[in-house]
Tab-separated table of C-alpha atoms and ligand atoms in Angstrom:
chain	number	residue	atom	x	y	z
A	942	MET	CA	1.945	21.837	-9.616
A	943	SER	CA	4.682	19.077	-10.706
A	944	LYS	CA	8.540	19.284	-11.069
A	945	ARG	CA	11.639	17.747	-13.231
A	946	SER	CA	15.010	17.006	-13.362
A	947	LYS	CA	17.566	15.137	-14.632
A	948	VAL	CA	20.837	14.480	-12.938
A	949	LYS	CA	23.482	12.942	-14.488
A	950	PRO	CA	26.301	11.341	-12.902
A	951	ARG	CA	29.409	13.178	-13.661
A	952	ASP	CA	28.227	15.831	-11.682
A	953	ILE	CA	27.344	13.911	-8.391
A	954	PRO	CA	30.714	14.499	-6.339
A	955	LYS	CA	32.525	11.870	-5.170
A	956	LYS	CA	34.235	10.876	-2.078
A	957	ILE	CA	37.889	10.084	-2.892
A	958	PRO	CA	40.869	10.989	-0.520
A	959	ASP	CA	43.290	13.659	-2.420
A	960	GLU	CA	46.526	10.581	-1.286
A	961	THR	CA	44.424	8.754	-4.075
A	962	GLN	CA	44.132	10.898	-6.441
A	963	GLU	CA	47.441	9.344	-7.876
A	964	ALA	CA	47.332	5.890	-7.447
A	965	LEU	CA	43.790	6.754	-9.659
A	966	ALA	CA	45.579	7.271	-13.168
A	967	ASP	CA	45.661	3.857	-13.672
A	968	PRO	CA	41.984	2.243	-14.694
A	969	ALA	CA	42.403	-0.980	-13.442
A	970	LYS	CA	43.528	0.634	-9.702
A	971	VAL	CA	40.979	2.989	-10.284
A	972	PHE	CA	38.649	-0.498	-11.342
A	973	TYR	CA	39.733	-2.068	-7.530
A	974	HIS	CA	39.421	1.143	-5.830
A	975	LYS	CA	35.810	1.226	-6.577
A	976	ALA	CA	35.667	-2.211	-6.255
A	977	LEU	CA	35.749	-2.437	-2.579
A	978	MET	CA	34.678	1.080	-1.856
A	979	VAL	CA	31.455	-0.848	-3.124
A	980	GLN	CA	32.068	-3.359	-0.992
A	981	GLU	CA	32.467	-1.173	2.071
A	982	GLU	CA	29.636	0.964	1.852
A	983	GLU	CA	27.882	-2.414	1.261
A	984	LYS	CA	28.539	-3.878	4.549
A	985	LYS	CA	28.170	-0.264	6.204
A	986	ARG	CA	24.005	-0.488	4.712
A	987	ILE	CA	23.945	-4.570	6.299
A	988	SER	CA	24.824	-3.442	9.987
A	989	ARG	CA	22.902	-0.026	9.082
A	990	ASP	CA	19.833	-2.152	8.111
A	991	LEU	CA	19.778	-5.238	10.559
A	992	HIS	CA	19.806	-2.838	12.854
A	993	ASP	CA	16.633	-0.642	12.007
A	994	GLU	CA	14.835	-3.690	10.028
A	995	THR	CA	15.154	-6.292	13.144
A	996	GLY	CA	16.832	-4.149	15.970
A	997	GLN	CA	13.683	-2.222	16.621
A	998	ILE	CA	10.936	-4.857	16.837
A	999	VAL	CA	13.852	-7.464	19.432
A	1000	ILE	CA	13.572	-4.742	21.807
A	1001	ALA	CA	10.513	-4.234	21.353
A	1002	LEU	CA	8.973	-7.797	21.571
A	1003	GLY	CA	11.816	-7.794	24.645
A	1004	ALA	CA	9.530	-5.125	26.583
A	1005	LEU	CA	5.918	-7.035	25.582
A	1006	LEU	CA	7.383	-9.798	27.323
A	1007	ASN	CA	6.984	-7.368	30.186
A	1008	VAL	CA	4.091	-6.391	30.045
A	1009	MET	CA	2.817	-10.220	29.767
A	1010	GLU	CA	4.683	-10.566	32.815
A	1011	LYS	CA	3.277	-8.929	34.896
A	1012	GLU	CA	-0.346	-8.744	33.655
A	1013	LEU	CA	-0.145	-12.970	34.148
A	1014	LYS	CA	1.588	-11.754	37.893
A	1015	ASP	CA	-1.745	-9.987	38.303
A	1016	GLY	CA	-4.143	-12.259	36.780
A	1017	ASN	CA	-5.022	-10.443	33.335
A	1018	THR	CA	-5.789	-13.523	31.194
A	1019	GLN	CA	-7.631	-11.629	28.847
A	1020	LYS	CA	-4.978	-8.994	28.484
A	1021	THR	CA	-2.625	-12.001	28.026
A	1022	LEU	CA	-3.514	-12.924	26.049
A	1023	GLU	CA	-4.113	-10.615	23.993
A	1024	ILE	CA	-0.515	-8.809	24.572
A	1025	ILE	CA	0.438	-12.708	23.054
A	1026	GLU	CA	-1.050	-11.939	19.644
A	1027	GLU	CA	-0.007	-8.705	18.969
A	1028	SER	CA	3.745	-10.258	19.736
A	1029	ARG	CA	2.822	-12.502	16.675
A	1030	GLU	CA	1.762	-9.848	14.536
A	1031	MET	CA	5.642	-9.143	15.268
A	1032	ILE	CA	7.533	-12.105	14.853
A	1033	LYS	CA	5.766	-12.529	11.951
A	1034	GLU	CA	6.542	-8.661	11.020
A	1035	ILE	CA	10.455	-9.528	11.630
A	1036	ALA	CA	10.583	-13.111	9.450
A	1037	GLY	CA	9.224	-11.099	6.318
A	1038	ARG	CA	11.932	-8.272	7.381
A	1039	MET	CA	14.819	-11.240	7.554
A	1040	LYS	CA	13.289	-12.580	4.417
A	1041	ALA	CA	12.331	-10.130	1.899
A	1042	MET	CA	17.285	-9.147	3.539
A	1043	ALA	CA	18.378	-12.623	3.332
A	1044	LEU	CA	16.897	-12.689	-0.204
A	1045	ASN	CA	18.474	-9.159	-1.415
A	1046	LEU	CA	21.206	-10.995	-0.344
A	1047	ARG	CA	21.311	-13.748	-1.760
A	1048	PRO	CA	24.172	-13.902	-4.362
A	1049	PRO	CA	22.750	-14.980	-7.679
A	1050	GLU	CA	23.478	-17.584	-9.834
A	1051	PHE	CA	23.784	-16.615	-13.675
A	1052	ASP	CA	26.148	-19.591	-14.234
A	1053	ILE	CA	23.177	-21.592	-14.787
A	1054	LEU	CA	20.623	-18.951	-15.628
A	1055	GLY	CA	21.592	-16.226	-16.868
A	1056	LEU	CA	20.592	-12.409	-15.966
A	1057	PRO	CA	17.015	-12.215	-17.524
A	1058	ALA	CA	16.159	-15.875	-15.848
A	1059	VAL	CA	18.033	-14.765	-11.999
A	1060	LEU	CA	16.104	-10.840	-13.022
A	1061	ARG	CA	12.799	-12.923	-13.353
A	1062	GLU	CA	13.379	-15.130	-10.109
A	1063	TYR	CA	13.495	-12.132	-8.321
A	1064	PHE	CA	10.921	-10.508	-8.939
A	1065	SER	CA	8.720	-13.157	-8.525
A	1066	GLN	CA	9.971	-13.718	-5.076
A	1067	CYS	CA	9.408	-9.953	-4.964
A	1068	THR	CA	5.540	-9.804	-5.237
A	1069	LYS	CA	5.199	-12.536	-3.288
A	1070	LEU	CA	6.735	-10.394	-0.783
A	1071	HIS	CA	5.144	-6.766	-0.997
A	1072	PRO	CA	2.415	-5.882	-4.570
A	1073	LEU	CA	4.048	-4.533	-6.135
A	1074	LYS	CA	3.524	-5.087	-9.788
A	1075	ILE	CA	6.631	-6.388	-11.962
A	1076	GLU	CA	6.500	-5.589	-15.724
A	1077	PHE	CA	10.050	-6.951	-17.412
A	1078	ASN	CA	10.387	-6.435	-20.581
A	1079	GLU	CA	14.272	-7.783	-22.023
A	1080	ASN	CA	15.787	-8.597	-25.215
A	1081	LEU	CA	19.006	-10.440	-24.225
A	1082	LYS	CA	17.907	-13.867	-24.206
A	1083	ASP	CA	19.970	-16.421	-24.068
A	1084	ARG	CA	22.963	-14.120	-24.745
A	1085	LYS	CA	25.474	-14.121	-22.213
A	1086	LEU	CA	27.120	-11.008	-21.304
A	1087	GLU	CA	30.549	-10.403	-18.738
A	1088	GLU	CA	29.524	-11.956	-15.555
A	1089	ASN	CA	30.884	-8.700	-13.965
A	1090	ILE	CA	28.356	-6.338	-15.631
A	1091	GLU	CA	25.678	-9.146	-14.575
A	1092	ILE	CA	26.083	-9.032	-11.351
A	1093	ALA	CA	26.400	-5.000	-11.518
A	1094	LEU	CA	23.106	-4.558	-13.094
A	1095	TYR	CA	21.613	-7.266	-10.697
A	1096	ARG	CA	22.223	-5.665	-7.678
A	1097	ILE	CA	21.685	-1.999	-9.100
A	1098	VAL	CA	17.277	-3.662	-9.791
A	1099	GLN	CA	17.965	-5.128	-6.567
A	1100	GLU	CA	18.376	-1.310	-5.372
A	1101	ALA	CA	15.551	0.291	-8.046
A	1102	VAL	CA	12.931	-2.056	-6.784
A	1103	TYR	CA	13.907	-1.651	-2.839
A	1104	ASN	CA	13.222	2.312	-3.436
A	1105	ILE	CA	10.878	1.552	-5.637
A	1106	GLN	CA	9.409	-0.396	-3.041
A	1107	LYS	CA	9.870	1.487	0.237
A	1108	HIS	CA	9.944	5.281	-0.925
A	1109	SER	CA	7.451	5.630	-4.437
A	1110	MET	CA	4.322	4.126	-3.071
A	1111	ALA	CA	4.457	3.069	-6.862
A	1112	THR	CA	1.200	0.446	-7.728
A	1113	THR	CA	4.116	-0.628	-10.331
A	1114	ALA	CA	7.076	-1.115	-12.094
A	1115	LYS	CA	8.238	-1.545	-15.395
A	1116	ILE	CA	12.094	-2.958	-15.897
A	1117	GLY	CA	13.267	-2.650	-19.833
A	1118	LEU	CA	16.785	-4.736	-20.423
A	1119	ILE	CA	17.276	-4.132	-24.291
A	1120	ILE	CA	20.277	-5.282	-26.249
A	1121	ASP	CA	20.831	-2.448	-29.776
A	1122	ASN	CA	23.563	-2.392	-31.827
A	1123	GLY	CA	26.499	-3.622	-28.786
A	1124	GLU	CA	24.241	-0.983	-26.368
A	1125	LEU	CA	22.535	-1.853	-23.598
A	1126	SER	CA	19.583	0.099	-22.287
A	1127	LEU	CA	18.302	-0.778	-18.323
A	1128	LEU	CA	15.250	1.860	-17.502
A	1129	ILE	CA	13.994	1.226	-14.358
A	1130	GLU	CA	10.290	3.206	-13.769
A	1131	ASP	CA	8.153	3.657	-11.333
A	1132	ASN	CA	4.310	5.739	-10.753
A	1133	GLY	CA	4.625	6.988	-7.459
A	1134	LYS	CA	4.581	10.069	-5.914
A	1135	GLY	CA	8.483	10.670	-7.293
A	1136	PHE	CA	10.770	12.918	-6.179
A	1137	ASN	CA	13.060	16.065	-6.416
A	1138	VAL	CA	16.644	15.157	-7.593
A	1139	GLU	CA	17.840	18.564	-7.835
A	1140	GLU	CA	17.355	18.995	-4.043
A	1141	TYR	CA	18.664	14.796	-3.338
A	1142	TYR	CA	22.103	15.933	-4.768
A	1143	ALA	CA	22.236	19.640	-3.983
A	1144	ASN	CA	21.858	18.568	1.009
A	1145	PRO	CA	23.313	14.900	0.394
A	1146	ASP	CA	23.386	12.712	3.175
A	1147	PRO	CA	25.813	10.039	4.063
A	1148	THR	CA	23.443	7.879	5.499
A	1149	LYS	CA	21.777	6.977	2.121
A	1150	MET	CA	23.904	4.275	0.441
A	1151	GLY	CA	21.374	2.878	-2.058
A	1152	LEU	CA	21.848	5.924	-5.258
A	1153	ARG	CA	25.218	6.407	-5.201
A	1154	GLY	CA	26.384	3.013	-5.005
A	1155	VAL	CA	24.538	2.330	-8.070
A	1156	ARG	CA	26.185	5.602	-10.123
A	1157	GLU	CA	29.540	3.661	-8.631
A	1158	ARG	CA	29.028	0.587	-10.309
A	1159	VAL	CA	27.961	2.352	-13.869
A	1160	ASP	CA	30.389	4.014	-12.776
A	1161	MET	CA	32.652	0.975	-12.277
A	1162	LEU	CA	31.125	0.047	-16.170
A	1163	ASN	CA	31.763	3.674	-17.476
A	1164	GLY	CA	28.519	3.500	-17.853
A	1165	VAL	CA	26.272	7.112	-17.834
A	1166	PHE	CA	23.091	7.128	-15.906
A	1167	PHE	CA	20.720	9.464	-15.482
A	1168	ILE	CA	17.523	9.709	-13.007
A	1169	GLU	CA	14.844	11.538	-13.975
A	1170	SER	CA	11.417	11.863	-11.061
A	1171	THR	CA	8.305	13.534	-11.728
A	1172	LEU	CA	6.478	14.264	-8.179
A	1173	GLY	CA	3.141	12.491	-7.791
A	1174	LYS	CA	3.383	10.629	-11.503
A	1175	GLY	CA	7.243	8.591	-10.890
A	1176	THR	CA	10.542	8.513	-10.914
A	1177	LYS	CA	13.054	6.210	-13.798
A	1178	LEU	CA	16.232	5.464	-13.955
A	1179	LYS	CA	17.992	4.458	-17.273
A	1180	ILE	CA	21.845	3.095	-17.571
A	1181	VAL	CA	23.448	2.145	-20.779
A	1182	LEU	CA	25.845	0.548	-21.619
A	1183	SER	CA	28.690	1.349	-24.863
A	1184	SER	CA	30.244	-0.895	-27.055
A	1185	LEU	CA	29.239	-3.948	-25.202
A	1186	LEU	CA	30.121	-6.196	-28.775
B	1393	LIG	N1	11.992	5.525	-6.462
B	1393	LIG	C1	11.771	6.698	-6.106
B	1393	LIG	N2	10.558	6.998	-5.406
B	1393	LIG	C2	10.667	7.580	-4.713
B	1393	LIG	N3	11.325	8.436	-3.866
B	1393	LIG	C3	13.079	8.091	-4.654
B	1393	LIG	C4	13.080	6.319	-5.202
B	1393	LIG	N4	14.121	6.568	-5.356
B	1393	LIG	C5	14.756	7.058	-4.821
B	1393	LIG	N5	14.211	7.535	-4.291
B	1393	LIG	C6	14.606	8.616	-2.673
B	1393	LIG	O1	15.551	8.970	-2.532
B	1393	LIG	C7	16.182	9.131	-2.203
B	1393	LIG	C8	17.144	8.571	-2.160
B	1393	LIG	O2	17.496	7.295	-2.606
B	1393	LIG	P1	18.994	5.430	-2.334
B	1393	LIG	O3	18.536	4.517	-2.746
B	1393	LIG	O4	19.946	6.979	-1.951
B	1393	LIG	O5	18.777	6.419	-0.131
B	1393	LIG	P2	18.009	4.561	1.045
B	1393	LIG	O6	16.643	4.090	0.140
B	1393	LIG	O7	16.916	6.231	1.141
B	1393	LIG	O8	18.994	4.923	1.435
B	1393	LIG	P3	19.476	3.775	1.831
B	1393	LIG	O9	19.498	2.841	-0.216
B	1393	LIG	O10	20.886	4.165	2.221
B	1393	LIG	O11	19.204	2.730	2.361
B	1393	LIG	C9	15.433	8.152	-0.993
B	1393	LIG	O12	15.755	8.699	0.033
B	1393	LIG	C10	14.025	8.701	-1.406
B	1393	LIG	O13	13.932	10.148	-0.432
B	1394	LIG	MG1	17.712	3.048	-1.555
């Protein structure tokens, strides 16, 4: 049986300390405060990912070196060669993960390319590293958006694609970036296993920062953010930014 859920951003609890509430009456300060929060969360996340994605493998490689040393001392050449092969595979794995992390951190070159071209380049790099088919449809053409909007949309797409690769087991992702009558919609859809959105929001896990970051970025742009997910069918994220004309 599949389960469906749709959650609007204002349903998600915010973490704004009491002492900052007063200062937050000023919209410029609200924006600045949120921008700082997003930055800090990203730093936390990079630190966590560095540890989780690469730290464990480096420790395992160190342990393999010890085994190799012992096998060599005991004269077991064949066993030593097998461990060398195993280490080589691990180094390949860590190199791939580091490449993906570096790609995600690289600042986008909007001034030269514009958002659709930057996204296209990003998708082509992603598909080299992960067997996910990405279908991208846009009608922005050469239209330039404000840089803070382009950066936010780019980071949102990155998070969504990374989530699809990490959690969904999807084979295809469809991404649409459509502007119509001054309203911009970003739709990201996958055909993966889906998840229970209500449960996710009912039991917030502070170590999960991605969708929270998406929500904060959309909030900063006064946009709306919807998630819809159906178990066994897939997940849709929709972001709408109005009054862009
Ligand atoms: N496309 C998706 N398909 C299936 N499950 C998803 C998808 N996107 C998100 N999820 C689920 O929602 C949860 C929250 O996502 P979120 O991006 O906030 O955290 P995370 O990816 O687990 O960690 P982080 O983004 O901090 O590295 C995920 O742990 C996963 O269970
Ligand atoms: Mg995530």
